Coordinates of C-alpha atoms in Angstrom, one line a residue:
X1 CA 0.0 0.0 0.0
X2 CA 0.2 3.6 0.0
X3 CA 1.5 5.7 2.9
X4 CA -0.7 8.6 3.8
X5 CA 1.1 12.0 3.7
X6 CA 0.9 14.0 7.0
X7 CA -1.5 16.9 6.8
X8 CA -0.2 20.4 7.4
X9 CA -2.1 20.6 10.7
X10 CA -0.1 17.9 12.4
X11 CA 2.6 18.7 14.8
X12 CA 6.1 19.3 13.3
X13 CA 8.7 19.4 15.9
X14 CA 6.3 20.8 18.5
X15 CA 4.6 23.4 16.2
X16 CA 1.3 23.2 14.5
X17 CA -0.2 25.4 11.9
X18 CA -3.0 25.2 9.3
X19 CA -2.1 24.8 5.7
X20 CA -4.3 27.6 4.3
X21 CA -6.8 29.7 6.1
X22 CA -9.6 31.4 4.2
X23 CA -9.2 35.2 4.2
X24 CA -11.4 36.6 6.9
X25 CA -12.2 40.3 7.0
X26 CA -11.6 41.7 10.4
X27 CA -13.9 44.5 11.6
X28 CA -12.4 47.9 11.2
X29 CA -11.0 49.2 14.5
X30 CA -12.1 52.8 14.7
X31 CA -12.3 54.7 17.9
X32 CA -10.1 52.1 19.5
X33 CA -8.3 53.7 22.4
X34 CA -8.4 53.4 26.2
X35 CA -8.4 56.2 28.8
X36 CA -7.6 55.4 32.4
X37 CA -6.4 57.1 35.5
X38 CA -2.7 56.7 36.4
X39 CA -1.8 54.0 38.9
X40 CA 0.5 54.9 41.8
X41 CA 3.6 52.7 41.8
X42 CA 4.6 51.2 45.2
X43 CA 7.3 53.0 47.1
X44 CA 10.7 51.6 46.2
X45 CA 13.0 52.3 49.2
X46 CA 16.2 51.4 47.3
X47 CA 15.8 54.3 44.8
X48 CA 15.1 57.2 47.2
X49 CA 18.8 58.3 46.9
X50 CA 18.7 58.1 43.1
X51 CA 15.3 59.7 42.7
X52 CA 16.6 63.3 43.0
X53 CA 18.8 62.7 40.0
X54 CA 16.3 61.0 37.8
X55 CA 14.3 63.1 35.4
X56 CA 10.5 62.4 35.7
X57 CA 7.5 63.2 33.6
X58 CA 5.2 62.5 36.5
X59 CA 3.6 66.0 36.7
X60 CA 3.8 66.8 33.0
X61 CA 1.2 66.7 30.2
X62 CA 2.7 65.2 27.1
X63 CA 2.0 63.1 24.0
X64 CA 3.9 60.4 22.1
X65 CA 3.7 61.2 18.4
X66 CA 5.0 59.3 15.5
X67 CA 6.7 61.4 12.8
X68 CA 9.7 60.7 10.6
X69 CA 9.2 57.0 11.2
X70 CA 10.0 57.3 14.9
X71 CA 8.2 57.9 18.1
X72 CA 8.8 61.1 20.0
X73 CA 7.6 62.3 23.4
X74 CA 6.6 66.0 22.9
X75 CA 5.6 68.6 25.5
X76 CA 3.6 71.7 24.7
X77 CA 5.7 74.8 24.2
X78 CA 9.0 72.9 23.5
X79 CA 11.2 73.0 20.4
X80 CA 12.3 69.9 18.6
X81 CA 14.4 68.9 15.6
X82 CA 13.6 66.1 13.2
X83 CA 14.2 65.0 9.6
X84 CA 13.2 67.5 7.0
X85 CA 9.5 68.4 6.9
X86 CA 8.4 69.9 3.6
X87 CA 6.8 73.1 4.7
X88 CA 7.9 76.7 4.7
X89 CA 9.0 78.4 7.9
X90 CA 6.1 79.9 9.8
X91 CA 3.6 77.3 8.5
X92 CA 1.3 75.5 10.9
X93 CA 1.3 71.7 10.6
X94 CA -0.8 69.2 12.3
X95 CA 0.6 65.8 13.5
X96 CA -2.2 63.4 13.8
X97 CA -0.4 60.1 14.6
X98 CA -0.7 60.4 18.4
X99 CA 0.1 57.0 20.0
X100 CA -0.3 58.1 23.7
X101 CA -1.7 61.2 25.4
X102 CA -1.2 62.1 29.0
X103 CA -3.3 65.1 30.2
X104 CA -5.0 66.5 33.2
X105 CA -8.8 65.8 33.4
X106 CA -10.4 69.3 33.7
X107 CA -13.2 68.0 36.0
X108 CA -11.2 66.1 38.6
X109 CA -7.7 67.6 38.2
X110 CA -6.2 64.1 38.0
X111 CA -3.9 62.9 35.2
X112 CA -5.3 60.5 32.6
X113 CA -3.5 58.5 30.0
X114 CA -5.1 57.7 26.7
X115 CA -3.4 54.8 24.9
X116 CA -4.1 54.3 21.3
X117 CA -4.6 50.9 19.6
X118 CA -2.5 52.0 17.7
X119 CA -3.7 55.7 17.5
X120 CA -5.7 57.9 19.7
X121 CA -8.6 59.0 17.6
X122 CA -9.3 62.7 17.4
X123 CA -6.0 63.6 19.1
X124 CA -3.5 65.8 17.2
X125 CA -0.5 68.0 17.8
X126 CA -0.3 71.5 16.2
X127 CA 3.3 72.6 15.4
X128 CA 4.9 75.7 13.8
X129 CA 7.8 75.2 11.5
X130 CA 10.6 77.5 12.7
X131 CA 13.5 76.9 10.4
X132 CA 15.3 74.4 8.2
X133 CA 18.9 73.7 8.9
X134 CA 21.6 71.1 8.3
X135 CA 23.1 68.7 10.9
X136 CA 26.7 68.6 11.9
X137 CA 29.1 67.0 9.5
X138 CA 29.2 63.3 9.6
X139 CA 32.3 61.6 8.2
X140 CA 31.7 58.3 6.5
X141 CA 34.8 56.2 6.0
X142 CA 34.8 52.9 4.2
X143 CA 37.7 50.5 3.5
X144 CA 38.3 47.0 2.5
X145 CA 41.4 45.4 4.0
X146 CA 44.1 44.1 1.6
X147 CA 42.2 45.5 -1.5
X148 CA 43.6 49.1 -1.6
X149 CA 40.0 50.5 -1.3
X150 CA 39.2 53.4 1.0
X151 CA 36.6 56.1 0.6
X152 CA 35.9 59.0 2.9
X153 CA 33.0 61.5 2.4
X154 CA 31.2 64.0 4.5
X155 CA 27.4 64.1 4.7
X156 CA 24.9 66.5 6.3
X157 CA 21.3 65.7 7.1
X158 CA 18.6 68.2 6.3
X159 CA 16.7 69.0 9.5
X160 CA 13.6 71.0 10.5
X161 CA 13.2 72.8 13.8
X162 CA 9.7 73.3 15.0
X163 CA 7.7 74.3 18.1
X164 CA 4.8 72.5 19.7
X165 CA 1.9 75.0 19.9
X166 CA -0.8 72.8 21.4
X167 CA -1.7 69.2 22.1
X168 CA -5.4 68.6 21.5
X169 CA -7.6 65.7 22.5
X170 CA -10.4 66.3 20.0
X171 CA -13.7 64.6 19.7
X172 CA -13.4 61.1 18.3
X173 CA -16.6 61.5 16.3
X174 CA -15.6 64.8 14.8
X175 CA -15.6 64.8 11.0
X176 CA -12.2 64.5 9.4
X177 CA -11.1 67.8 7.7
X178 CA -9.3 67.5 4.4
X179 CA -9.3 64.9 1.6
X180 CA -11.8 62.1 2.0
X181 CA -10.2 58.7 2.7
X182 CA -10.1 56.0 0.2
X183 CA -13.3 53.9 0.4
X184 CA -13.1 50.7 2.4
X185 CA -13.1 47.3 0.7
X186 CA -16.7 46.7 1.6
X187 CA -17.8 50.0 0.0
X188 CA -16.0 49.4 -3.3
X189 CA -18.2 48.9 -6.4
X190 CA -18.6 45.3 -7.5
X191 CA -16.6 44.2 -10.5
X192 CA -19.5 42.4 -12.2

């Protein structure tokens, strides 16, 4: 006889997986963020001596924003530098990829943290472009041993300096201002 081939759902060295799963359309996760009061950590007696030297954001309102492909903690009124943002100096720009927002509740006066999944809906940061500049010289040196190959060149990164004007926790149900988003897959016309 014939030997039956093992199916893809059988265990292979302790792991199991299905061969092919039908494509399932997940529900769209809009308005998916959580807001909660800040928990007080227990007192750590070992760190009392070091606590005076450790910078803390305990009593600050801030946001964690994603721009230039990186996550940055920004504070209202501060200045930052990042990779080049294509806008003229003096322009107002809105950063809407807010991942986390810590702010004081106006009713109770307590701090609350809104954690996005992945973004906090309705939250944005308004910035003012101050100037465009170049970074310090960075020397790049390449060589290959025993091949008589060496190259040295100097590069400068284009940077943009900007100021955080305000951090806003808008209404999640507010209409989006600007160009309408591309229709979802369920709203696309049928291809009959």
